[in-house]
CSV table of C-alpha atoms in Angstrom, one decimal:
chain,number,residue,atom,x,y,z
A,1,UNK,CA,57.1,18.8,144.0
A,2,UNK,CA,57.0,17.9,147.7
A,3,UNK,CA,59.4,18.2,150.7
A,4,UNK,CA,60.8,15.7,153.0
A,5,UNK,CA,60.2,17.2,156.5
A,6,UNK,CA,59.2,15.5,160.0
A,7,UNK,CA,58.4,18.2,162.3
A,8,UNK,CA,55.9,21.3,162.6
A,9,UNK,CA,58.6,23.8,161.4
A,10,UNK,CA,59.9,22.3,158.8
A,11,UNK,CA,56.8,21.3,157.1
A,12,UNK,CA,56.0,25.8,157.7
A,13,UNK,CA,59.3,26.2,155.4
A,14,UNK,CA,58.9,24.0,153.3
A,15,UNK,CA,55.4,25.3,152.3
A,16,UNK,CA,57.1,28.6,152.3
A,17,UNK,CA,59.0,27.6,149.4
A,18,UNK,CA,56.3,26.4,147.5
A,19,UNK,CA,56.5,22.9,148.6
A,20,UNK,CA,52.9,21.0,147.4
A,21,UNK,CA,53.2,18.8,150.0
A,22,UNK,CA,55.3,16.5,151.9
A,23,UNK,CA,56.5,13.4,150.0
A,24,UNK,CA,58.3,11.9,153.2
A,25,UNK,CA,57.9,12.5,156.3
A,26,UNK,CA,60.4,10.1,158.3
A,27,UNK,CA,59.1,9.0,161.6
A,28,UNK,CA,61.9,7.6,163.1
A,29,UNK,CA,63.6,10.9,163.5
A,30,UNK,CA,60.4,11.9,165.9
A,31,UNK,CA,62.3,8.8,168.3
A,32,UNK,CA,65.7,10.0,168.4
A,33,UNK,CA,65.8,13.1,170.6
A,34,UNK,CA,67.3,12.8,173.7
A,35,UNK,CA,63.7,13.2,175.6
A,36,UNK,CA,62.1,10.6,173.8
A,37,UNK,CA,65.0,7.6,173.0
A,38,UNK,CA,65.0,6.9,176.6
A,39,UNK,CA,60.8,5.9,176.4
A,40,UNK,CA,61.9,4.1,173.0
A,41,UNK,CA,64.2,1.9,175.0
A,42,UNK,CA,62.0,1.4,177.7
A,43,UNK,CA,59.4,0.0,175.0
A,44,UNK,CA,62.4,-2.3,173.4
A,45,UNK,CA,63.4,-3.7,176.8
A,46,UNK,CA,60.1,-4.1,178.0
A,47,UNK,CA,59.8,-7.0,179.9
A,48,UNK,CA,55.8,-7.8,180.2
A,49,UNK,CA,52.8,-6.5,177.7
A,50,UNK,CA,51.8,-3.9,180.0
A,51,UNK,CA,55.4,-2.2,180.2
A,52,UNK,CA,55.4,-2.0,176.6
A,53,UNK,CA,52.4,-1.0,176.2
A,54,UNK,CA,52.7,1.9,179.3
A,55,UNK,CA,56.0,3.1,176.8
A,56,UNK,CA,54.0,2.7,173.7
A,57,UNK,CA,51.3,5.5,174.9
A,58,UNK,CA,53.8,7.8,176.1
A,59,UNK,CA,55.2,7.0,172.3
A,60,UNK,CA,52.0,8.2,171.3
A,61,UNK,CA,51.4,10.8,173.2
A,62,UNK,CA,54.3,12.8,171.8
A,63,UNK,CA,54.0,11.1,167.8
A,64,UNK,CA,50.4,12.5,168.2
A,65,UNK,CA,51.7,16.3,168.9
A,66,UNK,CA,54.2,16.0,166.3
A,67,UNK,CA,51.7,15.1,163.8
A,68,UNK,CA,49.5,17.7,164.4
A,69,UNK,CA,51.9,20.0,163.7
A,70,UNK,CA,52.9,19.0,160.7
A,71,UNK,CA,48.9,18.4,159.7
A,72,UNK,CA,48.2,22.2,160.6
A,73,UNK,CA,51.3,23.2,158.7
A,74,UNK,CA,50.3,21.6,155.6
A,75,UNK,CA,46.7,22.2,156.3
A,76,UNK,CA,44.6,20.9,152.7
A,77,UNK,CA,48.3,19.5,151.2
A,78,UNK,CA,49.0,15.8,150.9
A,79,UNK,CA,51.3,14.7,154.1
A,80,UNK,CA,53.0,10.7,153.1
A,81,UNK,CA,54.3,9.0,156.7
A,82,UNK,CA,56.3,6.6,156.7
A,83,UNK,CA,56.4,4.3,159.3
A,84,UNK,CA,59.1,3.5,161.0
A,85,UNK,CA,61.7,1.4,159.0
A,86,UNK,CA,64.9,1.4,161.1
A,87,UNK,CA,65.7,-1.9,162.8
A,88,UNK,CA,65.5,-1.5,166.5
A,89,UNK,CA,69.4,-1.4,166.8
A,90,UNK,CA,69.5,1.7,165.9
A,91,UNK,CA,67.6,2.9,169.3
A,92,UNK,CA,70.2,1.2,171.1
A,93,UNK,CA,73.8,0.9,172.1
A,94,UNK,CA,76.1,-0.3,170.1
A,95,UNK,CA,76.1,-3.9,171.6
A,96,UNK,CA,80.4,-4.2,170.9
A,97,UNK,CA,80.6,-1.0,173.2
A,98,UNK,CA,78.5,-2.3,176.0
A,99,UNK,CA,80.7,-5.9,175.9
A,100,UNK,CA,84.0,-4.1,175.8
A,101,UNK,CA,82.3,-1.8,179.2
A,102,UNK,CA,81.1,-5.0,180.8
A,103,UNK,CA,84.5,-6.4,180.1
A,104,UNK,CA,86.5,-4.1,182.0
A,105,UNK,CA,84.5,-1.6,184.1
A,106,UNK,CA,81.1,-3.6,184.7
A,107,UNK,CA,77.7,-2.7,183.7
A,108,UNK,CA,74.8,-1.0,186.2
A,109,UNK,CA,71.6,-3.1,186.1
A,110,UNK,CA,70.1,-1.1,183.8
A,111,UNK,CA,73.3,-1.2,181.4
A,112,UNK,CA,73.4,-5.0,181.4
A,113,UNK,CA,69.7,-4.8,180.3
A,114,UNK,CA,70.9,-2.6,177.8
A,115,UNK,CA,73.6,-5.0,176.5
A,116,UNK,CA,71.3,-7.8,176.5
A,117,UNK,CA,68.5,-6.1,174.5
A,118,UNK,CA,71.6,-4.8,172.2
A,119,UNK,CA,73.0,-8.4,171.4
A,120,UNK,CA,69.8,-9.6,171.2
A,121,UNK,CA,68.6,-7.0,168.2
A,122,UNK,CA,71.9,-6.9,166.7
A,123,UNK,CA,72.3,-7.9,163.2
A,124,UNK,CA,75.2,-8.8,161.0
A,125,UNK,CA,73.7,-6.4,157.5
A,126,UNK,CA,70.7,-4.9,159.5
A,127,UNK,CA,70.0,-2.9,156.3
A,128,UNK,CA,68.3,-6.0,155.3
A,129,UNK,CA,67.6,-7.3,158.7
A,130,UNK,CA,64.4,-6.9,160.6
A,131,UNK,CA,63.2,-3.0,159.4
A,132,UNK,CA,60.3,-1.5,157.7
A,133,UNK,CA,57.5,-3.9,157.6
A,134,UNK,CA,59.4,-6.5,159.2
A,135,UNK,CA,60.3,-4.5,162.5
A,136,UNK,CA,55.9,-4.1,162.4
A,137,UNK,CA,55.5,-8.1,162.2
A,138,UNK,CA,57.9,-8.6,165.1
A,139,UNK,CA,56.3,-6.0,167.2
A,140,UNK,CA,52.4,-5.1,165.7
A,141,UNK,CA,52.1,-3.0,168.3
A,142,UNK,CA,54.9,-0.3,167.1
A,143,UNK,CA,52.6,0.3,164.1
A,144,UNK,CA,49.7,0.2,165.5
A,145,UNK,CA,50.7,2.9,167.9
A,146,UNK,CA,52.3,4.9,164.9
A,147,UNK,CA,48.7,4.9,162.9
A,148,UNK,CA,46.3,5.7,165.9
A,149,UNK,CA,48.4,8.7,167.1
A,150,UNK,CA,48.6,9.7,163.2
A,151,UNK,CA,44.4,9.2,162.7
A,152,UNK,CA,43.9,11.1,165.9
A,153,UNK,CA,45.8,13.8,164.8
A,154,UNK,CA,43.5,13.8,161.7
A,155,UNK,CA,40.2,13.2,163.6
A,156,UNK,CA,41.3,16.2,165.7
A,157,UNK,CA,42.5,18.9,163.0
A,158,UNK,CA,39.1,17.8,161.6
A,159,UNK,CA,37.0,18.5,164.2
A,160,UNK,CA,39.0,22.2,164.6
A,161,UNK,CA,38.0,22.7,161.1
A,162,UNK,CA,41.5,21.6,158.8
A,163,UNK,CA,41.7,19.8,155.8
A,164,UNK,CA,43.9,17.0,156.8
A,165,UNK,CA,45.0,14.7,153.7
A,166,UNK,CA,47.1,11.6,154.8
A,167,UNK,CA,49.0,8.8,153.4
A,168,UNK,CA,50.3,6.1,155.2
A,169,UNK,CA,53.2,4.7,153.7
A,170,UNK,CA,54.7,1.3,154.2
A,171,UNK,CA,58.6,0.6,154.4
A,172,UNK,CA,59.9,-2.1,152.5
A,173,UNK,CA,57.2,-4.3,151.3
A,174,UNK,CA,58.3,-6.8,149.0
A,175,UNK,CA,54.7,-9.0,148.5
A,176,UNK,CA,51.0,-8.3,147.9
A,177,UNK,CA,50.5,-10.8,150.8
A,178,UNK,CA,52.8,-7.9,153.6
A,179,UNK,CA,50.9,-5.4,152.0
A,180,UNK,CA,47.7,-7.0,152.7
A,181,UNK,CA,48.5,-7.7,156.3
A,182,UNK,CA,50.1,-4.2,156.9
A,183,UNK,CA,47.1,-2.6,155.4
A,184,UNK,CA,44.6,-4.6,157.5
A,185,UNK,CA,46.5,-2.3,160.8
A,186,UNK,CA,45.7,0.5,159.3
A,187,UNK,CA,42.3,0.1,158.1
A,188,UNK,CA,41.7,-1.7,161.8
A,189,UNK,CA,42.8,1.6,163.8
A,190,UNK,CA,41.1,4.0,160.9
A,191,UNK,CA,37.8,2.1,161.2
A,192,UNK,CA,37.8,2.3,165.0
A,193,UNK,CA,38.4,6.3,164.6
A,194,UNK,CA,35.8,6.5,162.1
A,195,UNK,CA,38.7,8.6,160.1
A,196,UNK,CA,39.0,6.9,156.5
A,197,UNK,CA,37.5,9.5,154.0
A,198,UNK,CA,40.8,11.5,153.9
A,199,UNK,CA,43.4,8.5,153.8
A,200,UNK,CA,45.2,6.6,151.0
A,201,UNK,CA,47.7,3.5,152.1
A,202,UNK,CA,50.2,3.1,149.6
A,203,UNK,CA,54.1,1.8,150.2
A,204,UNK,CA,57.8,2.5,149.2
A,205,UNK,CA,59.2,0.3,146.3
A,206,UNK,CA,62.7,-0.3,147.3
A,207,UNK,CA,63.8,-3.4,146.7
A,208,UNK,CA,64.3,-5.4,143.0
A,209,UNK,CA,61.6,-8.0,144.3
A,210,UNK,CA,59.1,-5.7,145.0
A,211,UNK,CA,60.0,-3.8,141.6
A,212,UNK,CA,59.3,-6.9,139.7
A,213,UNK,CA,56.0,-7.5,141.2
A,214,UNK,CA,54.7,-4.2,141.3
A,215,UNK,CA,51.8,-5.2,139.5
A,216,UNK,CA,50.6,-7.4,142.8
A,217,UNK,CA,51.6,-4.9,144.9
A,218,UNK,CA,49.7,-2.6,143.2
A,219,UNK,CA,46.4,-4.0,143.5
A,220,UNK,CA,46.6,-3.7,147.2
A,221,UNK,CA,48.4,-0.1,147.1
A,222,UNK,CA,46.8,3.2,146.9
A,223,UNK,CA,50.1,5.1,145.9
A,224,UNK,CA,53.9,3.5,144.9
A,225,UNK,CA,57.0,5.9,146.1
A,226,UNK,CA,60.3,4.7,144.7
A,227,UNK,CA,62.5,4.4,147.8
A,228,UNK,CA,66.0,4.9,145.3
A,229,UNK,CA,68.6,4.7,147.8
A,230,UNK,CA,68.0,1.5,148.8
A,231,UNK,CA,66.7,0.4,145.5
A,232,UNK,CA,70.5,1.9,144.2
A,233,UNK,CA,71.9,-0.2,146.9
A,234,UNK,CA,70.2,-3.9,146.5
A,235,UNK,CA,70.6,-3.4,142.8
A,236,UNK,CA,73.9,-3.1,142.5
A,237,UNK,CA,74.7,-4.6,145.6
A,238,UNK,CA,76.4,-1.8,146.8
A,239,UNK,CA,76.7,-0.5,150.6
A,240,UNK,CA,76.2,3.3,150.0
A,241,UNK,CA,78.1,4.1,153.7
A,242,UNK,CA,80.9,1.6,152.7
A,243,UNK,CA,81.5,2.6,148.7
A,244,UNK,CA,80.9,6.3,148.6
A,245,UNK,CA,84.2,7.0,150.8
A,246,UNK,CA,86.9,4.5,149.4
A,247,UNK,CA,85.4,2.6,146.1
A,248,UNK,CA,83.1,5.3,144.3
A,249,UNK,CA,85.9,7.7,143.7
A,250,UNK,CA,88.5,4.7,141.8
A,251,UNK,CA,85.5,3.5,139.9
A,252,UNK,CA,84.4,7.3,138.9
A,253,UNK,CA,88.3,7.7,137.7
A,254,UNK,CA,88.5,4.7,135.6
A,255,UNK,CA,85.5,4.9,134.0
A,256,UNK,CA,84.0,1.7,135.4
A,257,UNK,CA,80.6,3.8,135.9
A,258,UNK,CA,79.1,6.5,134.2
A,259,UNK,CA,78.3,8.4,137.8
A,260,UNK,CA,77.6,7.8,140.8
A,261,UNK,CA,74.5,5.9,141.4
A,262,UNK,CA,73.7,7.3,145.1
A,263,UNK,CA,73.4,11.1,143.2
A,264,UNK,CA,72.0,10.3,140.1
A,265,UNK,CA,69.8,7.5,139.7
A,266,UNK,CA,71.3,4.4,137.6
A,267,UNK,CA,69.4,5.1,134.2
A,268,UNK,CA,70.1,1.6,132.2
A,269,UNK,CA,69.7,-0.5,135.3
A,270,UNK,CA,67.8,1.0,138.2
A,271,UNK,CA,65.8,3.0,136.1
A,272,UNK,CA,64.7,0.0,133.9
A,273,UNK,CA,63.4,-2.2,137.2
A,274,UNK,CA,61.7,1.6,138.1
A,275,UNK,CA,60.1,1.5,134.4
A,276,UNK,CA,59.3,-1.9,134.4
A,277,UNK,CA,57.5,-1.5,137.7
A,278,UNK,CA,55.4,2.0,136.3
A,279,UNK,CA,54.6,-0.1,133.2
A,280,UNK,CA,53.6,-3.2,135.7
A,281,UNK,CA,51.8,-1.4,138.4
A,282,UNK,CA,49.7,0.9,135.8
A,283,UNK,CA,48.5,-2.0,133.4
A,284,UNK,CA,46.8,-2.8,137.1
A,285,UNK,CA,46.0,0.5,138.4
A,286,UNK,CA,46.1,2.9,135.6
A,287,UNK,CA,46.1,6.2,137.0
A,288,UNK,CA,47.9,5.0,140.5
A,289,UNK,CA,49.8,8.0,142.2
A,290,UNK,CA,53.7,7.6,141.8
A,291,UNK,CA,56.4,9.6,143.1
A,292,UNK,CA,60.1,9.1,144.0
């Protein structure tokens, strides 16, 4: 049993508890903090390579403390990162706000490069928009950034002696042929660091496509982890922020599901694709690393 956990301290509770590892630690929360958004906007409104790539240091700079943190914490545990899987709208103003501002008090220079960038990213279902994988095929140079201030992290708690043990994991794959691409970043930035005896590359299953080819997506995967929300919600069809509040609790009373799928996972429907992928990806890979 691992913990989710995306800083230094939490990773120390967590193995407190008797956690044998983290399972997920979500990067995108390392972005959020009010010293740090401001640098992620500056690499999303970037307007030439060398401005993003002047924010996408400074990005690393503070990814690569974080991770060492959490590397020293867990110290000889596995550690699974994800990286990042948000769209970029999420590191931005809600683009409605900044029109209504423009509209009737008027918009600073910087705001109005604010409102463009937000209109530009926005996305009518951004939960399958550009995210995850996608967001790294837009912009390679978000990932790549993520995976060298990960590695150097490693390279460093190796050279003070640690036992680092690292999986990268990729957001929502759904072909061999992502996979293979995304992998090739790592491997490129792992290479270069000379860190790749302590590293395993494996990706989130979270989508029916992906579930039903698991079997090709295992043979470029070093580990699967079942990504159920979003699984739950592309299975079904659901929206899990939209249902929950005002559908879940009229479906619950009228017996048009057995429970709800977002707390307990949808045995006879979800759980068959999750079988069905197990059974897929180990006729590949028979002793491939699986968790949820």
């Amino acid at each position: 049993v691992r913990a989710n956990a995306d800083n230094g301290p939490d990773a120390a509770v967590a193995r407190r508890f008797g956690a044998e590892g983290i399972g997920l630690c979500r990067t995108e929360h390392m972005f959020l903090s009010p010293d740090r958004l401001p640098v992620m906007r500056r690499m999303i409104l970037a307007e030439t390579e060398e401005e993003e790539a002047e924010a996408l240091a400074e990005l690393r700079r503070v990814q690569h403390a974080d991770f060492t943190k959490i590397l020293e914490a867990m110290d000889g545990l596995p550690v699974t990162v994800r990286l990042l899987d948000p769209p970029l709208n999420e590191f931005l103003p809600k683009a409605i706000n900044l029109e209504l501002r423009a509209a009737t008090k008027g918009l600073s220079a910087d705001e109005e490069r604010l409102r463009r960038a937000a209109s530009e990213w926005d996305e009518a279902n951004p939960m399958l928009g550009i995210r995850g994988v996608r967001l790294g095929v837009m912009k390679p140079g978000l990932y790549t950034m993520q995976v060298r201030a990960l590695l150097e992290a490693v390279r460093d708690r190796i050279a003070a002696g640690g036992r680092p043990i690292v999986e990268v994991m990729i957001p929502l794959t759904v072909s061999a042929a992502e996979m293979t691409l995304a992998r090739s970043w790592v491997i490129a930035v792992a290479e270069e660091l000379e860190v790749t005896s302590t590293l395993l590359i494996g990706t989130m299953i979270e989508t029916p496509r992906a579930a039903l080819v698991a079997d090709d997506m295992a043979r470029v995967s070093d580990f699967f982890s079942f990504g159920t929300n979003d699984l739950t919600q592309m299975t079904f069809g659901f929206s899990r922020d939209d249902v929950e509040a005002k559908m879940m609790p009229r479906y619950l009373s009228k017996g048009l599901l057995d429970g709800d799928p977002f707390a307990s996972i949808d045995v006879t429907g979800v759980g068959r694709l999750i079988t069905s992928a197990i059974e897929k990806a180990r006729s590949v890979k028979r002793r491939l690393p699986i968790g949820v």
